[in-house]
Amino acid sequence: MVYRIRSKEGTLAIYTHLEVTDLPSDMFNFCSSMTDEQDARARELIERAASKWPLRILHVLSGAGAPLRFSRLMVRVEGISQKVLTQTLRTLERDGLIIRTLYPQVPPRVEYELTPLGRDLLMQVAGLWRWIVEHLDAFDARKAVKLPTVADNQNPF
């Protein structure tokens, strides 16, 4: 794919080429054995895990090294509301990524901790996370380049 960028005067043209990395042909072979239902469920889980808060919460629980109470999570996951933290914790528990332990005392005490499945998910995501961090400059540089729109390519004559 080639992008052509012109200056306002139309005299400067910069050509950039999209770098393409060949993926192994068998990289996604596992998808062919999935049913439509399994595919939909997998996509749903990916979407939920990749939303704004779940990975952050799992990361905080992982770093704590011990179960955390709700109030401690609220402090450590900066910017999250009580409602969203509650909803996200329920979803993570339903998906089997965390364990919620309720201690029957007055007032009730609730603690959250990672399950082995949650820890395994974090280990798998860590490589992607690291790759993104290492390439932030490239993403930022790309964002700074204004790509031409359809209107830019129309001939006024």
mmCIF file of C-alpha atoms in Angstrom:
data_model
loop_
_atom_site.group_PDB
_atom_site.id
_atom_site.type_symbol
_atom_site.label_atom_id
_atom_site.label_comp_id
_atom_site.label_asym_id
_atom_site.label_seq_id
_atom_site.Cartn_x
_atom_site.Cartn_y
_atom_site.Cartn_z
ATOM 1 C CA MET A 1 0.000 0.000 0.000
ATOM 2 C CA VAL A 2 1.418 3.386 -0.939
ATOM 3 C CA TYR A 3 0.427 6.709 0.552
ATOM 4 C CA ARG A 4 1.162 9.956 -1.229
ATOM 5 C CA ILE A 5 1.244 13.089 0.861
ATOM 6 C CA ARG A 6 1.405 16.518 -0.757
ATOM 7 C CA SER A 7 2.284 19.849 0.769
ATOM 8 C CA LYS A 8 -0.202 22.691 0.462
ATOM 9 C CA GLU A 9 1.508 23.910 -2.682
ATOM 10 C CA GLY A 10 1.414 20.441 -4.188
ATOM 11 C CA THR A 11 5.158 20.344 -4.859
ATOM 12 C CA LEU A 12 6.341 17.864 -2.229
ATOM 13 C CA ALA A 13 5.410 14.221 -2.456
ATOM 14 C CA ILE A 14 6.359 11.737 0.220
ATOM 15 C CA TYR A 15 5.914 8.071 -0.475
ATOM 16 C CA THR A 16 5.697 5.524 2.276
ATOM 17 C CA HIS A 17 5.233 1.818 1.886
ATOM 18 C CA LEU A 18 3.371 -0.414 4.262
ATOM 19 C CA GLU A 19 5.697 -3.082 5.610
ATOM 20 C CA VAL A 20 4.160 -6.519 5.400
ATOM 21 C CA THR A 21 5.332 -9.404 7.527
ATOM 22 C CA ASP A 22 4.445 -12.830 6.232
ATOM 23 C CA LEU A 23 2.594 -14.784 8.885
ATOM 24 C CA PRO A 24 3.085 -18.514 9.158
ATOM 25 C CA SER A 25 0.412 -20.180 7.037
ATOM 26 C CA ASP A 26 -0.638 -22.442 9.900
ATOM 27 C CA MET A 27 -0.861 -19.678 12.507
ATOM 28 C CA PHE A 28 -4.651 -19.701 12.667
ATOM 29 C CA ASN A 29 -5.324 -23.339 11.763
ATOM 30 C CA PHE A 30 -6.977 -23.873 15.129
ATOM 31 C CA CYS A 31 -9.832 -21.606 13.981
ATOM 32 C CA SER A 32 -10.953 -24.049 11.292
ATOM 33 C CA SER A 33 -11.839 -26.678 13.891
ATOM 34 C CA MET A 34 -14.011 -24.285 15.903
ATOM 35 C CA THR A 35 -17.782 -24.228 15.714
ATOM 36 C CA ASP A 36 -19.534 -20.916 15.150
ATOM 37 C CA GLU A 37 -20.592 -20.968 18.795
ATOM 38 C CA GLN A 38 -17.004 -21.476 19.995
ATOM 39 C CA ASP A 39 -15.784 -18.713 17.702
ATOM 40 C CA ALA A 40 -18.427 -16.309 19.025
ATOM 41 C CA ARG A 41 -17.580 -17.190 22.638
ATOM 42 C CA ALA A 42 -13.839 -16.759 22.028
ATOM 43 C CA ARG A 43 -14.372 -13.357 20.397
ATOM 44 C CA GLU A 44 -16.616 -12.330 23.295
ATOM 45 C CA LEU A 45 -13.928 -13.272 25.834
ATOM 46 C CA ILE A 46 -11.226 -11.446 23.882
ATOM 47 C CA GLU A 47 -13.392 -8.347 23.687
ATOM 48 C CA ARG A 48 -14.139 -8.438 27.427
ATOM 49 C CA ALA A 49 -10.528 -9.055 28.442
ATOM 50 C CA ALA A 50 -9.255 -6.286 26.167
ATOM 51 C CA SER A 51 -11.702 -3.654 27.381
ATOM 52 C CA LYS A 52 -10.515 -0.804 29.572
ATOM 53 C CA TRP A 53 -10.309 -2.319 33.082
ATOM 54 C CA PRO A 54 -10.022 -6.135 33.243
ATOM 55 C CA LEU A 55 -6.320 -6.450 32.437
ATOM 56 C CA ARG A 56 -5.498 -3.581 34.782
ATOM 57 C CA ILE A 57 -7.391 -5.282 37.620
ATOM 58 C CA LEU A 58 -5.722 -8.626 36.913
ATOM 59 C CA HIS A 59 -2.337 -6.894 36.847
ATOM 60 C CA VAL A 60 -2.979 -5.227 40.214
ATOM 61 C CA LEU A 61 -4.125 -8.516 41.769
ATOM 62 C CA SER A 62 -1.058 -10.245 40.360
ATOM 63 C CA GLY A 63 1.294 -7.618 41.757
ATOM 64 C CA ALA A 64 -0.301 -7.687 45.190
ATOM 65 C CA GLY A 65 0.917 -11.215 45.881
ATOM 66 C CA ALA A 66 -2.020 -11.775 48.234
ATOM 67 C CA PRO A 67 -5.802 -11.411 48.102
ATOM 68 C CA LEU A 68 -7.016 -7.804 48.074
ATOM 69 C CA ARG A 69 -10.114 -6.282 49.560
ATOM 70 C CA PHE A 70 -12.433 -4.217 47.396
ATOM 71 C CA SER A 71 -11.310 -0.933 48.977
ATOM 72 C CA ARG A 72 -7.627 -1.742 48.305
ATOM 73 C CA LEU A 73 -8.442 -2.490 44.669
ATOM 74 C CA MET A 74 -10.283 0.835 44.378
ATOM 75 C CA VAL A 75 -7.152 2.658 45.554
ATOM 76 C CA ARG A 76 -4.733 0.726 43.323
ATOM 77 C CA VAL A 77 -6.829 0.833 40.139
ATOM 78 C CA GLU A 78 -6.756 4.593 39.674
ATOM 79 C CA GLY A 79 -9.616 6.229 37.822
ATOM 80 C CA ILE A 80 -12.147 3.412 38.114
ATOM 81 C CA SER A 81 -15.538 4.057 39.680
ATOM 82 C CA GLN A 82 -17.000 1.838 42.376
ATOM 83 C CA LYS A 83 -19.788 0.737 40.031
ATOM 84 C CA VAL A 84 -17.430 -0.208 37.185
ATOM 85 C CA LEU A 85 -15.057 -2.011 39.560
ATOM 86 C CA THR A 86 -17.978 -4.021 40.933
ATOM 87 C CA GLN A 87 -19.236 -4.908 37.445
ATOM 88 C CA THR A 88 -15.762 -5.830 36.203
ATOM 89 C CA LEU A 89 -14.999 -7.978 39.253
ATOM 90 C CA ARG A 90 -18.294 -9.859 38.763
ATOM 91 C CA THR A 91 -17.444 -10.486 35.114
ATOM 92 C CA LEU A 92 -13.909 -11.644 35.940
ATOM 93 C CA GLU A 93 -15.303 -13.986 38.588
ATOM 94 C CA ARG A 94 -17.942 -15.358 36.200
ATOM 95 C CA ASP A 95 -15.203 -16.006 33.611
ATOM 96 C CA GLY A 96 -13.115 -17.858 36.212
ATOM 97 C CA LEU A 97 -10.229 -15.380 36.198
ATOM 98 C CA ILE A 98 -10.561 -14.319 39.838
ATOM 99 C CA ILE A 99 -11.893 -15.817 43.048
ATOM 100 C CA ARG A 100 -14.166 -13.832 45.352
ATOM 101 C CA THR A 101 -14.030 -14.921 48.979
ATOM 102 C CA LEU A 102 -16.718 -13.680 51.373
ATOM 103 C CA TYR A 103 -15.894 -13.870 55.072
ATOM 104 C CA PRO A 104 -19.043 -14.039 57.236
ATOM 105 C CA GLN A 105 -18.315 -11.349 59.779
ATOM 106 C CA VAL A 106 -19.767 -7.964 60.667
ATOM 107 C CA PRO A 107 -19.186 -6.006 58.539
ATOM 108 C CA PRO A 108 -18.740 -8.593 55.791
ATOM 109 C CA ARG A 109 -15.236 -8.806 54.352
ATOM 110 C CA VAL A 110 -14.685 -9.695 50.696
ATOM 111 C CA GLU A 111 -11.317 -10.449 49.105
ATOM 112 C CA TYR A 112 -10.326 -11.044 45.501
ATOM 113 C CA GLU A 113 -7.418 -13.020 44.090
ATOM 114 C CA LEU A 114 -6.269 -14.412 40.763
ATOM 115 C CA THR A 115 -7.082 -17.955 39.739
ATOM 116 C CA PRO A 116 -4.504 -20.034 37.865
ATOM 117 C CA LEU A 117 -6.532 -19.272 34.707
ATOM 118 C CA GLY A 118 -6.293 -15.518 35.399
ATOM 119 C CA ARG A 119 -2.548 -15.770 36.012
ATOM 120 C CA ASP A 120 -2.110 -17.745 32.790
ATOM 121 C CA LEU A 121 -4.065 -15.110 30.834
ATOM 122 C CA LEU A 122 -1.804 -12.383 32.208
ATOM 123 C CA MET A 123 1.289 -14.354 31.225
ATOM 124 C CA GLN A 124 -0.033 -14.699 27.667
ATOM 125 C CA VAL A 125 -0.952 -11.009 27.412
ATOM 126 C CA ALA A 126 2.377 -9.820 28.834
ATOM 127 C CA GLY A 127 4.142 -10.403 25.495
ATOM 128 C CA LEU A 128 1.590 -8.319 23.614
ATOM 129 C CA TRP A 129 1.709 -5.651 26.320
ATOM 130 C CA ARG A 130 5.510 -5.496 26.125
ATOM 131 C CA TRP A 131 5.418 -5.320 22.312
ATOM 132 C CA ILE A 132 2.983 -2.399 22.413
ATOM 133 C CA VAL A 133 5.111 -0.510 24.943
ATOM 134 C CA GLU A 134 8.244 -1.076 22.850
ATOM 135 C CA HIS A 135 6.467 0.295 19.766
ATOM 136 C CA LEU A 136 4.709 3.318 21.286
ATOM 137 C CA ASP A 137 7.052 5.699 19.451
ATOM 138 C CA ALA A 138 6.153 4.110 16.114
ATOM 139 C CA PHE A 139 2.441 4.417 16.885
ATOM 140 C CA ASP A 140 2.888 8.049 17.936
ATOM 141 C CA ALA A 141 4.902 8.846 14.791
ATOM 142 C CA ARG A 142 2.242 7.257 12.628
ATOM 143 C CA LYS A 143 -0.465 9.259 14.360
ATOM 144 C CA ALA A 144 1.418 12.475 13.535
ATOM 145 C CA VAL A 145 1.305 11.744 9.785
ATOM 146 C CA LYS A 146 -1.855 13.030 8.148
ATOM 147 C CA LEU A 147 -3.005 10.519 5.601
ATOM 148 C CA PRO A 148 -4.735 11.906 2.522
ATOM 149 C CA THR A 149 -8.484 11.657 2.349
ATOM 150 C CA VAL A 150 -10.599 10.992 -0.719
ATOM 151 C CA ALA A 151 -11.202 14.749 -1.005
ATOM 152 C CA ASP A 152 -7.417 15.372 -1.163
ATOM 153 C CA ASN A 153 -7.091 13.107 -4.195
ATOM 154 C CA GLN A 154 -9.879 14.710 -6.232
ATOM 155 C CA ASN A 155 -8.772 16.800 -9.189
ATOM 156 C CA PRO A 156 -10.364 20.306 -9.038
ATOM 157 C CA PHE A 157 -10.326 20.591 -12.863
#
